[in-house]
GROMACS .gro file of C-alpha atoms in nm:
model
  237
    1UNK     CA    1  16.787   4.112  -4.276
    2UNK     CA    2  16.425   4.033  -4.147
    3UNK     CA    3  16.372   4.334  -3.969
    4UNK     CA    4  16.577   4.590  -4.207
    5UNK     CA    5  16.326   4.504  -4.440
    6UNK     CA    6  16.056   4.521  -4.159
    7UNK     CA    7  16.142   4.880  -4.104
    8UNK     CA    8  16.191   4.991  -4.399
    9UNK     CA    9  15.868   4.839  -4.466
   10UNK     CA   10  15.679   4.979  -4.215
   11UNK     CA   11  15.903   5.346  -4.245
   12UNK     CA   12  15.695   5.375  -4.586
   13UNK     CA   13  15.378   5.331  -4.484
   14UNK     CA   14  15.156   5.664  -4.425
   15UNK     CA   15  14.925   5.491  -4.200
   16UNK     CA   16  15.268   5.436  -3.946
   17UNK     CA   17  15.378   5.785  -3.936
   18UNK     CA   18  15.018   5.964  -3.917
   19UNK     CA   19  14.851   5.738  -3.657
   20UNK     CA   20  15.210   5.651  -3.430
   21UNK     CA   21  15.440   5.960  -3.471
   22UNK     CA   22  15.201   6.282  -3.607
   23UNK     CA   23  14.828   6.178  -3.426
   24UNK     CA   24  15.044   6.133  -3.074
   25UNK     CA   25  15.244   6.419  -3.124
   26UNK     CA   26  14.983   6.650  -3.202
   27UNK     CA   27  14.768   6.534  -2.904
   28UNK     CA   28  15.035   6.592  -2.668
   29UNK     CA   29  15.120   6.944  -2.790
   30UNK     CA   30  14.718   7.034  -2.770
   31UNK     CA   31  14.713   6.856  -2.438
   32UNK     CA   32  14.996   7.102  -2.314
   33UNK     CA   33  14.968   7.433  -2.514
   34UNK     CA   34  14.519   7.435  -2.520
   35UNK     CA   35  14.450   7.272  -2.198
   36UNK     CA   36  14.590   7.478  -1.824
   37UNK     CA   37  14.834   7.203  -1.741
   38UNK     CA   38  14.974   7.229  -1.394
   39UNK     CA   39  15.330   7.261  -1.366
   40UNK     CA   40  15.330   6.957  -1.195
   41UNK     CA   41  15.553   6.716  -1.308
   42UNK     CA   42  15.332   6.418  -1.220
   43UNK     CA   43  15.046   6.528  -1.456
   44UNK     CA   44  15.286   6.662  -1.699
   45UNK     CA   45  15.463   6.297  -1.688
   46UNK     CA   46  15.088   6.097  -1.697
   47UNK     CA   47  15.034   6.342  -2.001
   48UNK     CA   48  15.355   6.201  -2.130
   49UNK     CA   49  15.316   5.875  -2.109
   50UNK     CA   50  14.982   5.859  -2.214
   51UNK     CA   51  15.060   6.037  -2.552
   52UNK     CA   52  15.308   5.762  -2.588
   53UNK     CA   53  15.075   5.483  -2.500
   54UNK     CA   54  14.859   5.588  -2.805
   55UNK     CA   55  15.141   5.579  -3.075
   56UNK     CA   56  15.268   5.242  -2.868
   57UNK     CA   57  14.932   5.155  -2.913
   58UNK     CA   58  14.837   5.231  -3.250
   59UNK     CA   59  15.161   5.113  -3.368
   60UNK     CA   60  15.124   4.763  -3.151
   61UNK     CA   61  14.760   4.673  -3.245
   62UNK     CA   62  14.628   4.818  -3.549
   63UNK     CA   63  15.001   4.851  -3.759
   64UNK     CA   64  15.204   4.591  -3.648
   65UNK     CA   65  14.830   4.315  -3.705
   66UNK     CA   66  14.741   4.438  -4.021
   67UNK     CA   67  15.154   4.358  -4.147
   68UNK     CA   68  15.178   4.067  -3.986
   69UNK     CA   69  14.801   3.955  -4.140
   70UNK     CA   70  14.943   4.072  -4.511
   71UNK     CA   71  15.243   3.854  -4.475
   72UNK     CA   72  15.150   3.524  -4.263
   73UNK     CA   73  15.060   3.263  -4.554
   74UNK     CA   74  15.442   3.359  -4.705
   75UNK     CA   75  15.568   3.278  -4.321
   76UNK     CA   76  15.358   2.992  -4.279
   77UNK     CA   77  15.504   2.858  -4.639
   78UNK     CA   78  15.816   2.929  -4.469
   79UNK     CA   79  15.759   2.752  -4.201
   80UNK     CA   80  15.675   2.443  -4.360
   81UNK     CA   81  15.968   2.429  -4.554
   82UNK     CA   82  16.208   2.552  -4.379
   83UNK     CA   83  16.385   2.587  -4.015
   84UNK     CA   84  16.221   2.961  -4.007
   85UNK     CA   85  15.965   2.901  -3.740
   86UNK     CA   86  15.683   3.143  -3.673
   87UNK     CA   87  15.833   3.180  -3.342
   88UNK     CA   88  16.148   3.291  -3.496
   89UNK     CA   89  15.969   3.485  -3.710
   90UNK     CA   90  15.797   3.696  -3.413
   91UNK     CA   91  16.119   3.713  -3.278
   92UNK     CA   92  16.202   3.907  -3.546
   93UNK     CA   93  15.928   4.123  -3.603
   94UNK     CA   94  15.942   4.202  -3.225
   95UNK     CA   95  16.252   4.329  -3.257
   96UNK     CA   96  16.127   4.562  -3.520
   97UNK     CA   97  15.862   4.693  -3.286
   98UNK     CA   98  16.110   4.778  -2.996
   99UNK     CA   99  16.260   4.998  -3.279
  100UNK     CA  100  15.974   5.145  -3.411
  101UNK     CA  101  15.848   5.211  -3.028
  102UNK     CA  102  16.145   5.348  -2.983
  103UNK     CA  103  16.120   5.602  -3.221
  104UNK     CA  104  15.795   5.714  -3.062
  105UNK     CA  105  15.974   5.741  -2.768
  106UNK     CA  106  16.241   5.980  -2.900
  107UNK     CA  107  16.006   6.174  -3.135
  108UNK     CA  108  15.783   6.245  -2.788
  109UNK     CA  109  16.039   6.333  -2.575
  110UNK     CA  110  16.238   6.513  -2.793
  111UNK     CA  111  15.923   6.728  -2.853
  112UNK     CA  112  15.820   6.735  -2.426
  113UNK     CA  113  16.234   6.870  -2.378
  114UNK     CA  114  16.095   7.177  -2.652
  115UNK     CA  115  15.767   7.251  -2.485
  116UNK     CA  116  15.990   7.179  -2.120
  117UNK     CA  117  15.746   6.967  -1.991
  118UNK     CA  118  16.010   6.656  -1.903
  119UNK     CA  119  16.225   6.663  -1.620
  120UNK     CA  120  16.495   6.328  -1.602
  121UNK     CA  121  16.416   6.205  -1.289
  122UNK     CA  122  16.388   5.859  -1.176
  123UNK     CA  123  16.043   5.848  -1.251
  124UNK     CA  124  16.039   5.959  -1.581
  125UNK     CA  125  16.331   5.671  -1.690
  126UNK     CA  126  16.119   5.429  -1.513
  127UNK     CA  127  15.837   5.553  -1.712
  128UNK     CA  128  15.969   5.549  -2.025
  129UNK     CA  129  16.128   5.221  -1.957
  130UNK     CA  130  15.783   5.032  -1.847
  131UNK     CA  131  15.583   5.223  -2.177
  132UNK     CA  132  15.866   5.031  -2.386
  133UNK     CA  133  15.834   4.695  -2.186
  134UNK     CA  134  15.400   4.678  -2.204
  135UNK     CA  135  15.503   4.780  -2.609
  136UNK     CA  136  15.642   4.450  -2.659
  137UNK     CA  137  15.319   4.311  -2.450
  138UNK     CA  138  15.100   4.462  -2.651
  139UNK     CA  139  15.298   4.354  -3.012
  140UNK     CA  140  15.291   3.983  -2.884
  141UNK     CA  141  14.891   4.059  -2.881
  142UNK     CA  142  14.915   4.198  -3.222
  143UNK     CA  143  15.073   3.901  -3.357
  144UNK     CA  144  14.855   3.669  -3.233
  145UNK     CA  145  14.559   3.886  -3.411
  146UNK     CA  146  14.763   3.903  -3.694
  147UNK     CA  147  14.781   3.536  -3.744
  148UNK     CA  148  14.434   3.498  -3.633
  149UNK     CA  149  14.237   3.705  -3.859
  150UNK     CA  150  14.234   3.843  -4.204
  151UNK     CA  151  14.325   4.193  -4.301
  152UNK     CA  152  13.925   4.312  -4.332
  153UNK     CA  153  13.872   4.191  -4.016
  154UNK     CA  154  14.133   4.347  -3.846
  155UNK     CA  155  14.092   4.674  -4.054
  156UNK     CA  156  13.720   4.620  -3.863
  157UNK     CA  157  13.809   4.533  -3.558
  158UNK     CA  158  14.190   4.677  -3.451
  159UNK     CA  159  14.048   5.042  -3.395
  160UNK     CA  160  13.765   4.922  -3.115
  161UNK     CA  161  14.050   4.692  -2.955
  162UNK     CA  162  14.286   4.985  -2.961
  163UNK     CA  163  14.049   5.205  -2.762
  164UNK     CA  164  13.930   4.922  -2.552
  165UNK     CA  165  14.293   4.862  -2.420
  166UNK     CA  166  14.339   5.242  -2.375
  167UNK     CA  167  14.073   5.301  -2.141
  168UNK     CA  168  14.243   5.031  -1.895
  169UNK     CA  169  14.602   5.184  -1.895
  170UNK     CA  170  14.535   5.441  -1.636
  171UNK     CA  171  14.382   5.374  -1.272
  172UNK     CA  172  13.982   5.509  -1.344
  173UNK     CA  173  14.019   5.613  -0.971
  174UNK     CA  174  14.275   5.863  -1.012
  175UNK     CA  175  14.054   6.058  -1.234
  176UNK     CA  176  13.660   5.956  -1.119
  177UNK     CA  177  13.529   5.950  -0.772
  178UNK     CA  178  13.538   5.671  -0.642
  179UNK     CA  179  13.202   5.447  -0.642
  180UNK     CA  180  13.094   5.074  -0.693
  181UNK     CA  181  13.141   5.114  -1.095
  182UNK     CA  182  13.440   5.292  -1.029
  183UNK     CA  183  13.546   5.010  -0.747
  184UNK     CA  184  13.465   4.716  -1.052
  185UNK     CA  185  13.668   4.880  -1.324
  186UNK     CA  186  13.965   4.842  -1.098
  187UNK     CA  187  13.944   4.545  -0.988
  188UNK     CA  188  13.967   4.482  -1.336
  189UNK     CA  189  14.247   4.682  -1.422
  190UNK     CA  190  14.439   4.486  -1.161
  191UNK     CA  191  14.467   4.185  -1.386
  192UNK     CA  192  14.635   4.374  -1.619
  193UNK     CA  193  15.061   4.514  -1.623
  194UNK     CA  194  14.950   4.862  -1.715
  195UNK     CA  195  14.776   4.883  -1.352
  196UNK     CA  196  15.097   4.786  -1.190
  197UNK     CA  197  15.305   5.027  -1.404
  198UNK     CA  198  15.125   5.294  -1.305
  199UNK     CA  199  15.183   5.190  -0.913
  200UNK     CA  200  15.502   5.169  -1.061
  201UNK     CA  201  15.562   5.516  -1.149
  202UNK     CA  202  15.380   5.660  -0.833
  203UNK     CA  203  15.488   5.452  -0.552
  204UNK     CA  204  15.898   5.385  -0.598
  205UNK     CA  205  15.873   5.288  -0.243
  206UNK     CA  206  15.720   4.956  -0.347
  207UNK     CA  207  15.922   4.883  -0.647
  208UNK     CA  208  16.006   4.509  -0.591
  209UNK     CA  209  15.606   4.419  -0.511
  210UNK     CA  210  15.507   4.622  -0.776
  211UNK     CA  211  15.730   4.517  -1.033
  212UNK     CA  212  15.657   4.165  -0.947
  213UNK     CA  213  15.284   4.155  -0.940
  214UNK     CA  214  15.381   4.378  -1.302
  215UNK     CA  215  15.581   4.090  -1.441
  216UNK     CA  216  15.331   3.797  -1.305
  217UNK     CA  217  15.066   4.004  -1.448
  218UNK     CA  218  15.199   4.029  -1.829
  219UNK     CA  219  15.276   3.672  -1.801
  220UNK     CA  220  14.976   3.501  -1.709
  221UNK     CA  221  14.779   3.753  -1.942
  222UNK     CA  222  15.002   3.682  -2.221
  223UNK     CA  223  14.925   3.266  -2.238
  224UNK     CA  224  14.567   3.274  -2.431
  225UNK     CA  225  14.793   3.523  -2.708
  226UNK     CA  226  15.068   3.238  -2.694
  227UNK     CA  227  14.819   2.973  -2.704
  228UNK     CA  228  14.619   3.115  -3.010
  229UNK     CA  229  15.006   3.126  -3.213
  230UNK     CA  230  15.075   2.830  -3.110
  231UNK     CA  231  14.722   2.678  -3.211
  232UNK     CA  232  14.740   2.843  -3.551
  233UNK     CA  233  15.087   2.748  -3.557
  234UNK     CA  234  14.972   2.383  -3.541
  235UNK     CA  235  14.697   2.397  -3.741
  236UNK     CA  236  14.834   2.502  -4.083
  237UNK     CA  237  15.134   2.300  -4.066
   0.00000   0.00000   0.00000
């Protein structure tokens, strides 16, 4: 019931389909019909994914915050008095955002299998598979900012976090030369599961190291999120 209204919810608001489904969409068919793409199906897939990773994104930090911001003192009430936990209750609105990510998904590749710019390989289902799994990452983040903050401040502060998180999905050494700023931002990336997903997708002869620095990665990363819910959690009951 919880996340039928969720969607339909979230299916209504303009903000949803302009920033997740038509910005995304339109980016990736500029990326492929304006710019010379290769016909390489590595770029082609990086293009992919990345148009993804925006809607994922958009629809993870700013979207999915600013609902969960509107609706937490009625949760919190809930909470209180009944057996609804807020843990539950991100249960829930996880499940809508697998959903909803999944739609981007479809919308995307339904659009790539037009242009013919997607090839089913094993790649491209591992891919797709890993941009799904680092959505429900990034929504646990989102919930923890929507909890955290009011709906001004996240209106304020969403957007910057959005692009801040972008600019650490891909490897900055794939597309830079590499030099000690270059070397840094790595080193930083490789705290984070979007480093490993990438490593993912190029190197399938490492798949059990890379998924499980991918998977250690998310998880340690994820405990200040879980430890912010679960101080606001405690702090309003």
């Amino acid at each position: 019931m919880i996340t039928a209204i969720q969607l339909k919810q979230v299916i209504r608001n303009r903000r949803f389909l302009i920033f997740t489904i038509i910005f995304p969409t339109l980016w990736y068919w500029m990326m492929i019909k304006l710019i010379n793409v290769p016909h390489n199906q590595t770029f082609q897939l990086i293009l992919l994914v990345l148009a993804l990773l925006i809607g994922i994104l958009g629809n993870s930090i700013v979207t999915f915050s600013k609902r969960i911001a509107s609706n937490r003192r009625f949760y919190f009430l809930q909470a209180r008095i009944s057996q609804y936990s807020i843990w539950r209750y991100m249960g829930s609105q996880l499940i809508t955002q697998v959903i909803l990510n999944l739609v981007i998904t479809i919308v995307l590749v339904l659009l790539a299998c037009i242009l013919q710019t997607i090839n089913f390989n094993h790649s491209t289902w591992l891919a797709l598979g890993l941009v799904n799994i680092l959505g429900i990452y990034l929504s646990v983040i989102g919930f923890a900012f929507g909890i955290s903050f009011d709906r001004p401040s996240i209106d304020a502060g969403s957007t910057p976090l959005m692009f801040l998180l972008a600019i650490f999905i891909v490897p900055w050494n794939v597309f830079l030369p590499v030099n000690s700023m270059i070397k840094l931002m790595t080193s930083v990336q490789k705290l984070l599961p979007s480093y490993y997903a990438y490593q993912l997708v190029q190197q399938s002869d490492q798949l059990i190291k890379n998924c499980s620095l991918f998977s250690i990665s998310a998880a340690l990363t994820l405990v200040p999120f879980l430890l912010i819910i679960w101080f606001n959690l405690h702090r309003r009951m």
